[in-house]
Coordinates of N, CA and C in Angstrom, one line a residue:
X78 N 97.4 41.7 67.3 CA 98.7 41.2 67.3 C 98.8 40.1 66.2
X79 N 99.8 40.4 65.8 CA 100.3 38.7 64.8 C 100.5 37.7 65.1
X80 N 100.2 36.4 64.2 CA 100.2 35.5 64.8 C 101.4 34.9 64.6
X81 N 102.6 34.4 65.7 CA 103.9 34.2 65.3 C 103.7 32.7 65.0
X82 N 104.1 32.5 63.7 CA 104.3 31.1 63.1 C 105.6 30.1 63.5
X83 N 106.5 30.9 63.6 CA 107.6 30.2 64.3 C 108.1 30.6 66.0
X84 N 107.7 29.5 66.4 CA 108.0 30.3 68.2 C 109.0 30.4 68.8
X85 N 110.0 29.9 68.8 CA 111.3 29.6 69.3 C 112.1 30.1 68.7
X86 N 112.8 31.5 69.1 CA 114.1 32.0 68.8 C 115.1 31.4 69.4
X87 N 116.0 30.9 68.2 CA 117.1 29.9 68.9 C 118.2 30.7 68.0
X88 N 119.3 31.0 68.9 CA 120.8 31.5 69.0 C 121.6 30.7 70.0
X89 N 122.9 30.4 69.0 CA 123.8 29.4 69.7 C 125.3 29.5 68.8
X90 N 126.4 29.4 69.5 CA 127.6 29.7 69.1 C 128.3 28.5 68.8
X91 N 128.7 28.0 67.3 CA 129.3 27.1 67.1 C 131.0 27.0 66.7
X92 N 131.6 26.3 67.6 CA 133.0 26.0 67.0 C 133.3 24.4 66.3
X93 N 133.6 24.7 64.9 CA 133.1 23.4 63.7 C 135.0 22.7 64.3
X94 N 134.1 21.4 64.2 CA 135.5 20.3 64.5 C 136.7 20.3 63.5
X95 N 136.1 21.1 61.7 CA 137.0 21.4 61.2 C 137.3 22.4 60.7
X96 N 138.3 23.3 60.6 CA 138.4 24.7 59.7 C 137.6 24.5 58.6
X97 N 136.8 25.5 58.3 CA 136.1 25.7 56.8 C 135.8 27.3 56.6
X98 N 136.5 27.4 55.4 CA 136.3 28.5 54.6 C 134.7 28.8 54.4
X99 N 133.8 27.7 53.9 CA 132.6 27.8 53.7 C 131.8 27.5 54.4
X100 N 132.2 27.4 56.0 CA 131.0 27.2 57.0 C 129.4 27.8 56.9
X101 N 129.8 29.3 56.8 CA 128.6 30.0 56.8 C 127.7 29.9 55.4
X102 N 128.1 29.8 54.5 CA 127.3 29.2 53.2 C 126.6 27.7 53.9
X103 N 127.9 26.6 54.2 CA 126.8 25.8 54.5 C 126.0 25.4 55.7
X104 N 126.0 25.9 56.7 CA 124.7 26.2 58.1 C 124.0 26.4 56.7
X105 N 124.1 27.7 56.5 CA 122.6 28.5 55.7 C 122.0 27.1 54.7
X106 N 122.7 27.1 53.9 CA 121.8 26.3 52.9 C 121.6 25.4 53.4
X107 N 122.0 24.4 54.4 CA 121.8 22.8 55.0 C 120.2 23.4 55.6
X108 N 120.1 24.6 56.9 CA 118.7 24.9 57.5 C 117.9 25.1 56.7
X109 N 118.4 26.0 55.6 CA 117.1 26.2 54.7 C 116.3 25.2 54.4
X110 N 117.3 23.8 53.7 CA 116.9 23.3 52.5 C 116.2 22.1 53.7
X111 N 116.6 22.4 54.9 CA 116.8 20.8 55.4 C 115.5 21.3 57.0
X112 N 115.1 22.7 57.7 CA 114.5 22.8 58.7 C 113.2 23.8 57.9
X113 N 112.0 23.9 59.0 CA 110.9 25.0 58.5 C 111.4 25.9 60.0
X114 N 111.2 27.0 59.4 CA 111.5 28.5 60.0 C 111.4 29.3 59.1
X115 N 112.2 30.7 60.1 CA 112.7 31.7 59.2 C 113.6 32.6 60.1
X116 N 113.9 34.0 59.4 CA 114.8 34.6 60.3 C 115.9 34.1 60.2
X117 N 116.4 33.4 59.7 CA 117.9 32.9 59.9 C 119.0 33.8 59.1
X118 N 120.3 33.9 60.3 CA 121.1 34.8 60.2 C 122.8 34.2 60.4
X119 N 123.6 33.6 59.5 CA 124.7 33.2 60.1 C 125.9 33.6 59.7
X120 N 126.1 34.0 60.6 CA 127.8 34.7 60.2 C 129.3 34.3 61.0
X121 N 130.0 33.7 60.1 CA 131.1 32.7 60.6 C 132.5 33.4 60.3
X122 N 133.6 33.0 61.0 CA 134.8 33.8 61.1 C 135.6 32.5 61.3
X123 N 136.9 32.6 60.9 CA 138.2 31.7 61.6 C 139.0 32.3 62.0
X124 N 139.3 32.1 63.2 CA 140.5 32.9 64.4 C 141.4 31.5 64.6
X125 N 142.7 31.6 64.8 CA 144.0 30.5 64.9 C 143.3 28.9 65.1
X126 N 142.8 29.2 63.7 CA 142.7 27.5 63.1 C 141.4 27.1 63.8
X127 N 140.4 28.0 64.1 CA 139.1 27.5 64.8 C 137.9 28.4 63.9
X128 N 137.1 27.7 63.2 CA 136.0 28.4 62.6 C 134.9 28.4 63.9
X129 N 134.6 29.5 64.0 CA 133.2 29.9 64.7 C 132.1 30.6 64.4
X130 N 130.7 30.0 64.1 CA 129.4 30.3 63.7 C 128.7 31.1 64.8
X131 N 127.8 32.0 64.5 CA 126.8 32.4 65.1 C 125.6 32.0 64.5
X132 N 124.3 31.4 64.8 CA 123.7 31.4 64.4 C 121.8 31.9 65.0
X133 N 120.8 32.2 64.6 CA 120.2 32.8 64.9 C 118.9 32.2 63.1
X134 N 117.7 31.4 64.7 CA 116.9 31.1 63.7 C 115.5 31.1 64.3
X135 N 114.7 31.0 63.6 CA 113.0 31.1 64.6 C 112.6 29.6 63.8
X136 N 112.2 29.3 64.9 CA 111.5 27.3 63.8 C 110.5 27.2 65.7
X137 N 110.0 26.1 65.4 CA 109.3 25.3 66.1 C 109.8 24.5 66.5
X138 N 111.1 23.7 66.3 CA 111.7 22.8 66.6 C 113.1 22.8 66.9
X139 N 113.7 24.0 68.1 CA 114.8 24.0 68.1 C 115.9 23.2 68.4
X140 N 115.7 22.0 68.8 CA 116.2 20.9 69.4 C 116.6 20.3 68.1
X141 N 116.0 20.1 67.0 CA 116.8 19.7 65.2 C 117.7 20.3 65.0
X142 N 117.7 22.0 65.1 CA 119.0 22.8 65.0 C 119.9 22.0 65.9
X143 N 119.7 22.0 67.3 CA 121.1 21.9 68.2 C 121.2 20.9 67.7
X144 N 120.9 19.7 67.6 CA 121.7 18.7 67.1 C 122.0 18.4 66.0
X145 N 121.9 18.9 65.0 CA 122.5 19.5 63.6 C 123.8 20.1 64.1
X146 N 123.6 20.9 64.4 CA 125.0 22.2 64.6 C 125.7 21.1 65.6
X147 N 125.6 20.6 66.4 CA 126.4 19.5 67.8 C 127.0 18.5 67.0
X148 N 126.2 18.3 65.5 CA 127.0 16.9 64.7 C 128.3 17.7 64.1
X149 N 128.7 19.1 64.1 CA 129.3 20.0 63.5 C 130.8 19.8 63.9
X150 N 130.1 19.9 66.0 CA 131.3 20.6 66.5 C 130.4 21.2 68.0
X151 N 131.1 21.6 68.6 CA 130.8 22.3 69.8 C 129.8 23.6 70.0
X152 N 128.9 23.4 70.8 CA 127.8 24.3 70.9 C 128.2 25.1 71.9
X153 N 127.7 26.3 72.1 CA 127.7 26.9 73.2 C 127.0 28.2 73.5
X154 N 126.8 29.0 74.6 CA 125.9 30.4 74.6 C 124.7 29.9 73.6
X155 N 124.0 29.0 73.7 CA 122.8 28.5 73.6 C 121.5 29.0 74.3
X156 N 120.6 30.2 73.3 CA 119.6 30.9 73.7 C 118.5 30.2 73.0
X157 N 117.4 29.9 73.8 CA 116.3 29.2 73.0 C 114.8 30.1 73.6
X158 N 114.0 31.1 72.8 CA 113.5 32.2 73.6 C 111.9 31.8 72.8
X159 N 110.9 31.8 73.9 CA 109.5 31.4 73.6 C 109.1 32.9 73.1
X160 N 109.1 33.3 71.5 CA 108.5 34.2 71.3 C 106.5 34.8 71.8
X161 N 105.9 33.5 71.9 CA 104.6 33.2 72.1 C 104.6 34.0 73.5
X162 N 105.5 33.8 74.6 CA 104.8 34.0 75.7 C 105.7 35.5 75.9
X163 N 107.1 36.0 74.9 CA 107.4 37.3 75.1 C 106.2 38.2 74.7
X164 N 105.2 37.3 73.4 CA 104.2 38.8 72.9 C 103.1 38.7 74.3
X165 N 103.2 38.1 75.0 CA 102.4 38.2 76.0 C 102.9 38.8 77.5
X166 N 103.9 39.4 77.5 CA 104.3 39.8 78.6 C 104.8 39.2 79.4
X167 N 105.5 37.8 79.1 CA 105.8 37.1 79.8 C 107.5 36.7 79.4
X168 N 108.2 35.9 80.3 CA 109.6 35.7 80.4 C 109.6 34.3 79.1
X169 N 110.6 34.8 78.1 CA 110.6 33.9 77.3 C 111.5 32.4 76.9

């Protein structure tokens, strides 16, 4: 088996305190430039004057994400998943 370098799959749905056109450019480039992981996936929409992020990342430190994304705006459907103990047959 491989050895997983980032353990914590973290997925969490953000609503940004302000409309932005370029939300999802900037999640991406802020985690990149600013967290260690990988896997990151964000894809953002605005519905009647509310931008909302999905976001989806593997790091070791998911707790920097949530409160990154929380200084945004509103968090929510917050999944934080121990990849380490799913390769082991266990509840993650």
């Amino acid at each position: 088996m491989d050895e997983i370098e980032f353990r914590y799959d973290t997925q969490l749905l953000l609503d940004a305190d302000e409309p932005s056109d370029d939300l999802e450019d900037e999640l991406d480039e802020y985690i990149r430039t600013h967290f260690k992981g990988d896997s990151l996936l964000v894809i953002a929409d605005e519905d009647n004057g509310v931008t909302t992020a999905k976001l989806h990342f593997h790091t070791n430190e998911p707790w920097q994400i949530l409160e990154y994304c929380r200084s945004l705006g509103e968090i929510y459907d917050i999944v934080v998943e121990d990849m380490v103990r799913q390769s082991r047959g266990l509840k993650g």
